[in-house]
């Protein structure tokens, strides 16, 4: 299967839960001739922009070994938690045969890809790997925010 490697500004017509949506692949801010993409262990995450709203999303394109039918149920189960502070990324949609039949049949590389709201800022892994120092005040705020998110998860039945 050929890899999914769209150049920047490529238009993606995605059928998402019965709606046709147009997205554009964002250019990398430091290298505008390349797509804004980050490679990880399971696949590649592209930043894409919904043309109708300008909202940014992560399109997580999985390697074939990670394209699993279980991801559809995981997405469905995570969605209720998206309203909790700090858990916006739970508002995700998995491109599967039922919800995205056109994409499913025409772009095999996007099977079980995830469409996730883009979250701005460094990941916690980025902070740890860079050995960034954070102030005690910021550390306490992060801890309170994490505790509130965990309490919200518990209240909604997440375990």
mmCIF file of N, CA, C and O in Angstrom, residues 13-94:
data_model
loop_
_atom_site.group_PDB
_atom_site.id
_atom_site.type_symbol
_atom_site.label_atom_id
_atom_site.label_comp_id
_atom_site.label_asym_id
_atom_site.label_seq_id
_atom_site.Cartn_x
_atom_site.Cartn_y
_atom_site.Cartn_z
ATOM 1 N N UNK A 13 -11.106 15.734 0.511
ATOM 2 C CA UNK A 13 -12.566 15.659 0.613
ATOM 3 C C UNK A 13 -12.883 14.407 1.414
ATOM 4 O O UNK A 13 -12.695 13.291 0.933
ATOM 5 N N UNK A 14 -13.321 14.608 2.649
ATOM 6 C CA UNK A 14 -13.600 13.482 3.542
ATOM 7 C C UNK A 14 -15.084 13.396 3.817
ATOM 8 O O UNK A 14 -15.733 14.401 4.090
ATOM 9 N N UNK A 15 -15.619 12.183 3.747
ATOM 10 C CA UNK A 15 -17.005 11.954 4.159
ATOM 11 C C UNK A 15 -16.954 11.475 5.613
ATOM 12 O O UNK A 15 -16.356 10.459 5.914
ATOM 13 N N UNK A 16 -17.546 12.286 6.468
ATOM 14 C CA UNK A 16 -17.477 12.037 7.906
ATOM 15 C C UNK A 16 -18.896 11.930 8.439
ATOM 16 O O UNK A 16 -19.633 12.914 8.468
ATOM 17 N N UNK A 17 -19.257 10.730 8.843
ATOM 18 C CA UNK A 17 -20.588 10.478 9.415
ATOM 19 C C UNK A 17 -21.697 11.049 8.538
ATOM 20 O O UNK A 17 -22.602 11.724 9.011
ATOM 21 N N UNK A 18 -21.610 10.796 7.239
ATOM 22 C CA UNK A 18 -22.668 11.208 6.327
ATOM 23 C C UNK A 18 -22.559 12.630 5.802
ATOM 24 O O UNK A 18 -23.399 13.058 5.030
ATOM 25 N N UNK A 19 -21.533 13.370 6.216
ATOM 26 C CA UNK A 19 -21.344 14.748 5.731
ATOM 27 C C UNK A 19 -20.045 14.827 4.943
ATOM 28 O O UNK A 19 -19.033 14.254 5.351
ATOM 29 N N UNK A 20 -20.088 15.554 3.841
ATOM 30 C CA UNK A 20 -18.863 15.804 3.080
ATOM 31 C C UNK A 20 -18.187 17.037 3.649
ATOM 32 O O UNK A 20 -18.827 18.080 3.833
ATOM 33 N N UNK A 21 -16.918 16.921 3.963
ATOM 34 C CA UNK A 21 -16.139 18.016 4.536
ATOM 35 C C UNK A 21 -14.854 18.178 3.734
ATOM 36 O O UNK A 21 -14.223 17.194 3.362
ATOM 37 N N UNK A 22 -14.491 19.438 3.512
ATOM 38 C CA UNK A 22 -13.232 19.723 2.810
ATOM 39 C C UNK A 22 -12.203 20.215 3.820
ATOM 40 O O UNK A 22 -12.482 21.106 4.617
ATOM 41 N N UNK A 23 -11.031 19.625 3.741
ATOM 42 C CA UNK A 23 -9.906 20.002 4.587
ATOM 43 C C UNK A 23 -8.727 20.313 3.688
ATOM 44 O O UNK A 23 -8.652 19.824 2.563
ATOM 45 N N UNK A 24 -7.810 21.088 4.196
ATOM 46 C CA UNK A 24 -6.592 21.409 3.459
ATOM 47 C C UNK A 24 -5.403 21.048 4.348
ATOM 48 O O UNK A 24 -5.394 21.370 5.534
ATOM 49 N N UNK A 25 -4.407 20.377 3.764
ATOM 50 C CA UNK A 25 -3.204 20.004 4.509
ATOM 51 C C UNK A 25 -2.405 21.280 4.789
ATOM 52 O O UNK A 25 -2.105 22.050 3.875
ATOM 53 N N UNK A 26 -2.091 21.499 6.060
ATOM 54 C CA UNK A 26 -1.364 22.703 6.469
ATOM 55 C C UNK A 26 0.128 22.562 6.152
ATOM 56 O O UNK A 26 0.697 21.476 6.297
ATOM 57 N N UNK A 27 0.749 23.666 5.744
ATOM 58 C CA UNK A 27 2.203 23.631 5.554
ATOM 59 C C UNK A 27 2.905 23.704 6.915
ATOM 60 O O UNK A 27 2.358 24.241 7.879
ATOM 61 N N UNK A 28 4.105 23.173 6.982
ATOM 62 C CA UNK A 28 4.877 23.267 8.214
ATOM 63 C C UNK A 28 5.350 24.708 8.381
ATOM 64 O O UNK A 28 5.854 25.301 7.429
ATOM 65 N N UNK A 29 5.173 25.303 9.568
ATOM 66 C CA UNK A 29 5.541 26.710 9.743
ATOM 67 C C UNK A 29 7.020 26.996 9.485
ATOM 68 O O UNK A 29 7.371 28.070 8.997
ATOM 69 N N UNK A 30 7.892 26.039 9.772
ATOM 70 C CA UNK A 30 9.327 26.259 9.581
ATOM 71 C C UNK A 30 9.814 25.834 8.200
ATOM 72 O O UNK A 30 10.920 26.198 7.797
ATOM 73 N N UNK A 31 9.001 25.066 7.490
ATOM 74 C CA UNK A 31 9.381 24.574 6.162
ATOM 75 C C UNK A 31 8.124 24.496 5.303
ATOM 76 O O UNK A 31 7.540 23.424 5.122
ATOM 77 N N UNK A 32 7.662 25.644 4.778
ATOM 78 C CA UNK A 32 6.355 25.706 4.106
ATOM 79 C C UNK A 32 6.206 24.849 2.854
ATOM 80 O O UNK A 32 5.101 24.647 2.388
ATOM 81 N N UNK A 33 7.293 24.309 2.332
ATOM 82 C CA UNK A 33 7.163 23.434 1.168
ATOM 83 C C UNK A 33 6.856 21.996 1.574
ATOM 84 O O UNK A 33 6.673 21.137 0.719
ATOM 85 N N UNK A 34 6.783 21.740 2.891
ATOM 86 C CA UNK A 34 6.449 20.419 3.418
ATOM 87 C C UNK A 34 5.150 20.492 4.204
ATOM 88 O O UNK A 34 4.822 21.517 4.796
ATOM 89 N N UNK A 35 4.431 19.378 4.245
ATOM 90 C CA UNK A 35 3.221 19.296 5.066
ATOM 91 C C UNK A 35 3.608 19.333 6.540
ATOM 92 O O UNK A 35 4.680 18.865 6.924
ATOM 93 N N UNK A 36 2.723 19.890 7.362
ATOM 94 C CA UNK A 36 2.908 19.891 8.811
ATOM 95 C C UNK A 36 2.591 18.482 9.271
ATOM 96 O O UNK A 36 1.431 18.089 9.367
ATOM 97 N N UNK A 37 3.633 17.683 9.527
ATOM 98 C CA UNK A 37 3.448 16.283 9.883
ATOM 99 C C UNK A 37 4.448 15.882 10.955
ATOM 100 O O UNK A 37 5.573 16.370 10.977
ATOM 101 N N UNK A 38 4.009 15.005 11.837
ATOM 102 C CA UNK A 38 4.857 14.460 12.899
ATOM 103 C C UNK A 38 4.743 12.946 12.853
ATOM 104 O O UNK A 38 3.639 12.407 12.921
ATOM 105 N N UNK A 39 5.882 12.278 12.750
ATOM 106 C CA UNK A 39 5.865 10.818 12.691
ATOM 107 C C UNK A 39 5.988 10.240 14.085
ATOM 108 O O UNK A 39 6.735 10.741 14.917
ATOM 109 N N UNK A 40 5.219 9.192 14.327
ATOM 110 C CA UNK A 40 5.261 8.495 15.608
ATOM 111 C C UNK A 40 5.324 7.001 15.387
ATOM 112 O O UNK A 40 5.452 6.530 14.251
ATOM 113 N N UNK A 41 5.201 6.258 16.453
ATOM 114 C CA UNK A 41 5.324 4.809 16.381
ATOM 115 C C UNK A 41 4.199 4.126 15.626
ATOM 116 O O UNK A 41 4.402 3.093 15.001
ATOM 117 N N UNK A 42 2.986 4.694 15.683
ATOM 118 C CA UNK A 42 1.834 4.062 15.039
ATOM 119 C C UNK A 42 1.540 4.609 13.650
ATOM 120 O O UNK A 42 0.799 4.000 12.892
ATOM 121 N N UNK A 43 2.079 5.787 13.337
ATOM 122 C CA UNK A 43 1.789 6.402 12.048
ATOM 123 C C UNK A 43 2.270 7.834 11.997
ATOM 124 O O UNK A 43 3.215 8.206 12.697
ATOM 125 N N UNK A 44 1.593 8.632 11.187
ATOM 126 C CA UNK A 44 1.961 10.032 10.987
ATOM 127 C C UNK A 44 0.743 10.902 11.281
ATOM 128 O O UNK A 44 -0.368 10.584 10.856
ATOM 129 N N UNK A 45 0.973 11.995 11.996
ATOM 130 C CA UNK A 45 -0.091 12.951 12.297
ATOM 131 C C UNK A 45 0.132 14.196 11.435
ATOM 132 O O UNK A 45 1.203 14.798 11.476
ATOM 133 N N UNK A 46 -0.892 14.544 10.648
ATOM 134 C CA UNK A 46 -0.856 15.731 9.805
ATOM 135 C C UNK A 46 -1.758 16.790 10.406
ATOM 136 O O UNK A 46 -2.835 16.467 10.918
ATOM 137 N N UNK A 47 -1.345 18.054 10.311
ATOM 138 C CA UNK A 47 -2.266 19.126 10.680
ATOM 139 C C UNK A 47 -3.061 19.477 9.425
ATOM 140 O O UNK A 47 -2.496 19.717 8.360
ATOM 141 N N UNK A 48 -4.399 19.444 9.565
ATOM 142 C CA UNK A 48 -5.265 19.811 8.453
ATOM 143 C C UNK A 48 -6.243 20.878 8.939
ATOM 144 O O UNK A 48 -6.499 20.997 10.137
ATOM 145 N N UNK A 49 -6.770 21.658 8.005
ATOM 146 C CA UNK A 49 -7.653 22.770 8.337
ATOM 147 C C UNK A 49 -8.994 22.571 7.648
ATOM 148 O O UNK A 49 -9.050 22.351 6.429
ATOM 149 N N UNK A 50 -10.079 22.618 8.425
ATOM 150 C CA UNK A 50 -11.428 22.512 7.860
ATOM 151 C C UNK A 50 -11.710 23.807 7.114
ATOM 152 O O UNK A 50 -11.674 24.893 7.683
ATOM 153 N N UNK A 51 -11.983 23.702 5.819
ATOM 154 C CA UNK A 51 -12.164 24.893 4.997
ATOM 155 C C UNK A 51 -13.382 25.714 5.404
ATOM 156 O O UNK A 51 -13.355 26.931 5.328
ATOM 157 N N UNK A 52 -14.438 25.076 5.862
ATOM 158 C CA UNK A 52 -15.666 25.816 6.182
ATOM 159 C C UNK A 52 -15.541 26.668 7.442
ATOM 160 O O UNK A 52 -16.235 27.670 7.578
ATOM 161 N N UNK A 53 -14.647 26.288 8.356
ATOM 162 C CA UNK A 53 -14.556 27.003 9.634
ATOM 163 C C UNK A 53 -13.164 27.531 9.954
ATOM 164 O O UNK A 53 -13.016 28.371 10.838
ATOM 165 N N UNK A 54 -12.149 27.004 9.298
ATOM 166 C CA UNK A 54 -10.776 27.367 9.626
ATOM 167 C C UNK A 54 -10.238 26.614 10.841
ATOM 168 O O UNK A 54 -9.105 26.825 11.253
ATOM 169 N N UNK A 55 -11.051 25.723 11.414
ATOM 170 C CA UNK A 55 -10.620 24.957 12.586
ATOM 171 C C UNK A 55 -9.525 23.971 12.173
ATOM 172 O O UNK A 55 -9.578 23.367 11.100
ATOM 173 N N UNK A 56 -8.542 23.822 13.056
ATOM 174 C CA UNK A 56 -7.434 22.906 12.785
ATOM 175 C C UNK A 56 -7.693 21.554 13.458
ATOM 176 O O UNK A 56 -8.244 21.488 14.550
ATOM 177 N N UNK A 57 -7.260 20.506 12.761
ATOM 178 C CA UNK A 57 -7.424 19.138 13.228
ATOM 179 C C UNK A 57 -6.131 18.367 13.014
ATOM 180 O O UNK A 57 -5.320 18.715 12.151
ATOM 181 N N UNK A 58 -5.997 17.316 13.780
ATOM 182 C CA UNK A 58 -4.938 16.340 13.553
ATOM 183 C C UNK A 58 -5.565 15.191 12.779
ATOM 184 O O UNK A 58 -6.628 14.696 13.155
ATOM 185 N N UNK A 59 -4.933 14.794 11.706
ATOM 186 C CA UNK A 59 -5.344 13.604 10.969
ATOM 187 C C UNK A 59 -4.269 12.560 11.236
ATOM 188 O O UNK A 59 -3.152 12.661 10.731
ATOM 189 N N UNK A 60 -4.593 11.602 12.092
ATOM 190 C CA UNK A 60 -3.640 10.559 12.458
ATOM 191 C C UNK A 60 -3.797 9.402 11.487
ATOM 192 O O UNK A 60 -4.792 8.687 11.522
ATOM 193 N N UNK A 61 -2.817 9.257 10.599
ATOM 194 C CA UNK A 61 -2.831 8.221 9.565
ATOM 195 C C UNK A 61 -1.970 7.071 10.077
ATOM 196 O O UNK A 61 -0.771 7.235 10.316
ATOM 197 N N UNK A 62 -2.602 5.935 10.254
ATOM 198 C CA UNK A 62 -1.952 4.797 10.890
ATOM 199 C C UNK A 62 -1.265 3.883 9.886
ATOM 200 O O UNK A 62 -1.741 3.710 8.765
ATOM 201 N N UNK A 63 -0.176 3.284 10.327
ATOM 202 C CA UNK A 63 0.473 2.248 9.533
ATOM 203 C C UNK A 63 -0.478 1.040 9.474
ATOM 204 O O UNK A 63 -1.281 0.834 10.385
ATOM 205 N N UNK A 64 -0.388 0.235 8.416
ATOM 206 C CA UNK A 64 -1.319 -0.889 8.267
ATOM 207 C C UNK A 64 -1.432 -1.788 9.500
ATOM 208 O O UNK A 64 -2.527 -2.237 9.833
ATOM 209 N N UNK A 65 -0.341 -2.038 10.194
ATOM 210 C CA UNK A 65 -0.389 -2.905 11.375
ATOM 211 C C UNK A 65 -1.236 -2.317 12.501
ATOM 212 O O UNK A 65 -1.682 -3.043 13.390
ATOM 213 N N UNK A 66 -1.469 -1.001 12.457
ATOM 214 C CA UNK A 66 -2.238 -0.326 13.507
ATOM 215 C C UNK A 66 -3.645 0.071 13.052
ATOM 216 O O UNK A 66 -4.378 0.699 13.805
ATOM 217 N N UNK A 67 -4.010 -0.277 11.831
ATOM 218 C CA UNK A 67 -5.354 0.005 11.327
ATOM 219 C C UNK A 67 -6.294 -1.099 11.811
ATOM 220 O O UNK A 67 -6.468 -2.114 11.157
ATOM 221 N N UNK A 68 -6.888 -0.866 12.972
ATOM 222 C CA UNK A 68 -7.669 -1.907 13.636
ATOM 223 C C UNK A 68 -9.134 -1.510 13.769
ATOM 224 O O UNK A 68 -9.444 -0.372 14.141
ATOM 225 N N UNK A 69 -10.058 -2.434 13.532
ATOM 226 C CA UNK A 69 -11.491 -2.144 13.661
ATOM 227 C C UNK A 69 -11.877 -1.671 15.068
ATOM 228 O O UNK A 69 -12.824 -0.910 15.216
ATOM 229 N N UNK A 70 -11.147 -2.087 16.089
ATOM 230 C CA UNK A 70 -11.462 -1.690 17.468
ATOM 231 C C UNK A 70 -11.388 -0.179 17.674
ATOM 232 O O UNK A 70 -11.973 0.358 18.612
ATOM 233 N N UNK A 71 -10.653 0.514 16.808
ATOM 234 C CA UNK A 71 -10.493 1.958 16.955
ATOM 235 C C UNK A 71 -11.814 2.711 16.823
ATOM 236 O O UNK A 71 -11.987 3.779 17.399
ATOM 237 N N UNK A 72 -12.749 2.144 16.072
ATOM 238 C CA UNK A 72 -14.057 2.783 15.915
ATOM 239 C C UNK A 72 -14.757 2.835 17.269
ATOM 240 O O UNK A 72 -15.244 3.895 17.690
ATOM 241 N N UNK A 73 -14.788 1.728 17.976
ATOM 242 C CA UNK A 73 -15.432 1.677 19.290
ATOM 243 C C UNK A 73 -14.687 2.542 20.307
ATOM 244 O O UNK A 73 -15.317 3.213 21.131
ATOM 245 N N UNK A 74 -13.371 2.562 20.238
ATOM 246 C CA UNK A 74 -12.591 3.414 21.144
ATOM 247 C C UNK A 74 -12.998 4.878 20.950
ATOM 248 O O UNK A 74 -13.226 5.601 21.924
ATOM 249 N N UNK A 75 -13.125 5.302 19.700
ATOM 250 C CA UNK A 75 -13.531 6.688 19.418
ATOM 251 C C UNK A 75 -14.913 6.984 19.983
ATOM 252 O O UNK A 75 -15.129 8.035 20.593
ATOM 253 N N UNK A 76 -15.833 6.074 19.783
ATOM 254 C CA UNK A 76 -17.201 6.260 20.284
ATOM 255 C C UNK A 76 -17.190 6.362 21.806
ATOM 256 O O UNK A 76 -17.875 7.207 22.394
ATOM 257 N N UNK A 77 -16.423 5.519 22.450
ATOM 258 C CA UNK A 77 -16.385 5.515 23.918
ATOM 259 C C UNK A 77 -15.682 6.745 24.497
ATOM 260 O O UNK A 77 -15.974 7.146 25.618
ATOM 261 N N UNK A 78 -14.757 7.322 23.759
ATOM 262 C CA UNK A 78 -14.039 8.507 24.249
ATOM 263 C C UNK A 78 -14.846 9.798 24.103
ATOM 264 O O UNK A 78 -14.686 10.726 24.902
ATOM 265 N N UNK A 79 -15.690 9.877 23.075
ATOM 266 C CA UNK A 79 -16.413 11.124 22.774
ATOM 267 C C UNK A 79 -17.124 11.765 23.954
ATOM 268 O O UNK A 79 -17.072 12.989 24.103
ATOM 269 N N UNK A 80 -17.804 11.018 24.837
ATOM 270 C CA UNK A 80 -18.503 11.681 25.947
ATOM 271 C C UNK A 80 -17.581 12.473 26.881
ATOM 272 O O UNK A 80 -18.027 13.369 27.578
ATOM 273 N N UNK A 81 -16.301 12.156 26.886
ATOM 274 C CA UNK A 81 -15.370 12.829 27.784
ATOM 275 C C UNK A 81 -14.806 14.125 27.196
ATOM 276 O O UNK A 81 -14.099 14.864 27.873
ATOM 277 N N UNK A 82 -15.122 14.419 25.941
ATOM 278 C CA UNK A 82 -14.559 15.588 25.259
ATOM 279 C C UNK A 82 -14.986 16.906 25.896
ATOM 280 O O UNK A 82 -14.303 17.919 25.738
ATOM 281 N N UNK A 83 -16.102 16.900 26.617
ATOM 282 C CA UNK A 83 -16.568 18.148 27.242
ATOM 283 C C UNK A 83 -15.780 18.497 28.504
ATOM 284 O O UNK A 83 -15.889 19.610 29.007
ATOM 285 N N UNK A 84 -14.999 17.560 28.998
ATOM 286 C CA UNK A 84 -14.212 17.822 30.200
ATOM 287 C C UNK A 84 -12.984 18.663 29.861
ATOM 288 O O UNK A 84 -12.352 18.462 28.824
ATOM 289 N N UNK A 85 -12.667 19.581 30.749
ATOM 290 C CA UNK A 85 -11.495 20.438 30.556
ATOM 291 C C UNK A 85 -10.243 19.559 30.394
ATOM 292 O O UNK A 85 -10.026 18.632 31.166
ATOM 293 N N UNK A 86 -9.473 19.847 29.373
ATOM 294 C CA UNK A 86 -8.245 19.113 29.125
ATOM 295 C C UNK A 86 -8.410 17.848 28.310
ATOM 296 O O UNK A 86 -7.426 17.181 28.007
ATOM 297 N N UNK A 87 -9.638 17.507 27.938
ATOM 298 C CA UNK A 87 -9.862 16.265 27.202
ATOM 299 C C UNK A 87 -10.535 16.501 25.849
ATOM 300 O O UNK A 87 -11.242 15.641 25.330
ATOM 301 N N UNK A 88 -10.294 17.660 25.271
ATOM 302 C CA UNK A 88 -10.890 17.998 23.977
ATOM 303 C C UNK A 88 -10.526 16.992 22.884
ATOM 304 O O UNK A 88 -11.304 16.747 21.962
ATOM 305 N N UNK A 89 -9.362 16.380 22.997
ATOM 306 C CA UNK A 89 -8.926 15.418 21.981
ATOM 307 C C UNK A 89 -9.780 14.155 21.965
ATOM 308 O O UNK A 89 -9.676 13.346 21.038
ATOM 309 N N UNK A 90 -10.644 13.990 22.954
ATOM 310 C CA UNK A 90 -11.564 12.840 22.948
ATOM 311 C C UNK A 90 -12.659 13.006 21.895
ATOM 312 O O UNK A 90 -13.331 12.036 21.547
ATOM 313 N N UNK A 91 -12.849 14.205 21.381
ATOM 314 C CA UNK A 91 -13.841 14.459 20.324
ATOM 315 C C UNK A 91 -13.202 14.047 19.005
ATOM 316 O O UNK A 91 -12.718 14.869 18.245
ATOM 317 N N UNK A 92 -13.173 12.760 18.760
ATOM 318 C CA UNK A 92 -12.480 12.221 17.595
ATOM 319 C C UNK A 92 -13.421 11.376 16.756
ATOM 320 O O UNK A 92 -14.431 10.898 17.226
ATOM 321 N N UNK A 93 -13.045 11.222 15.511
ATOM 322 C CA UNK A 93 -13.838 10.415 14.590
ATOM 323 C C UNK A 93 -12.891 9.480 13.856
ATOM 324 O O UNK A 93 -11.842 9.911 13.356
ATOM 325 N N UNK A 94 -13.249 8.218 13.793
ATOM 326 C CA UNK A 94 -12.447 7.213 13.109
ATOM 327 C C UNK A 94 -13.036 6.981 11.709
ATOM 328 O O UNK A 94 -14.234 6.730 11.573
#
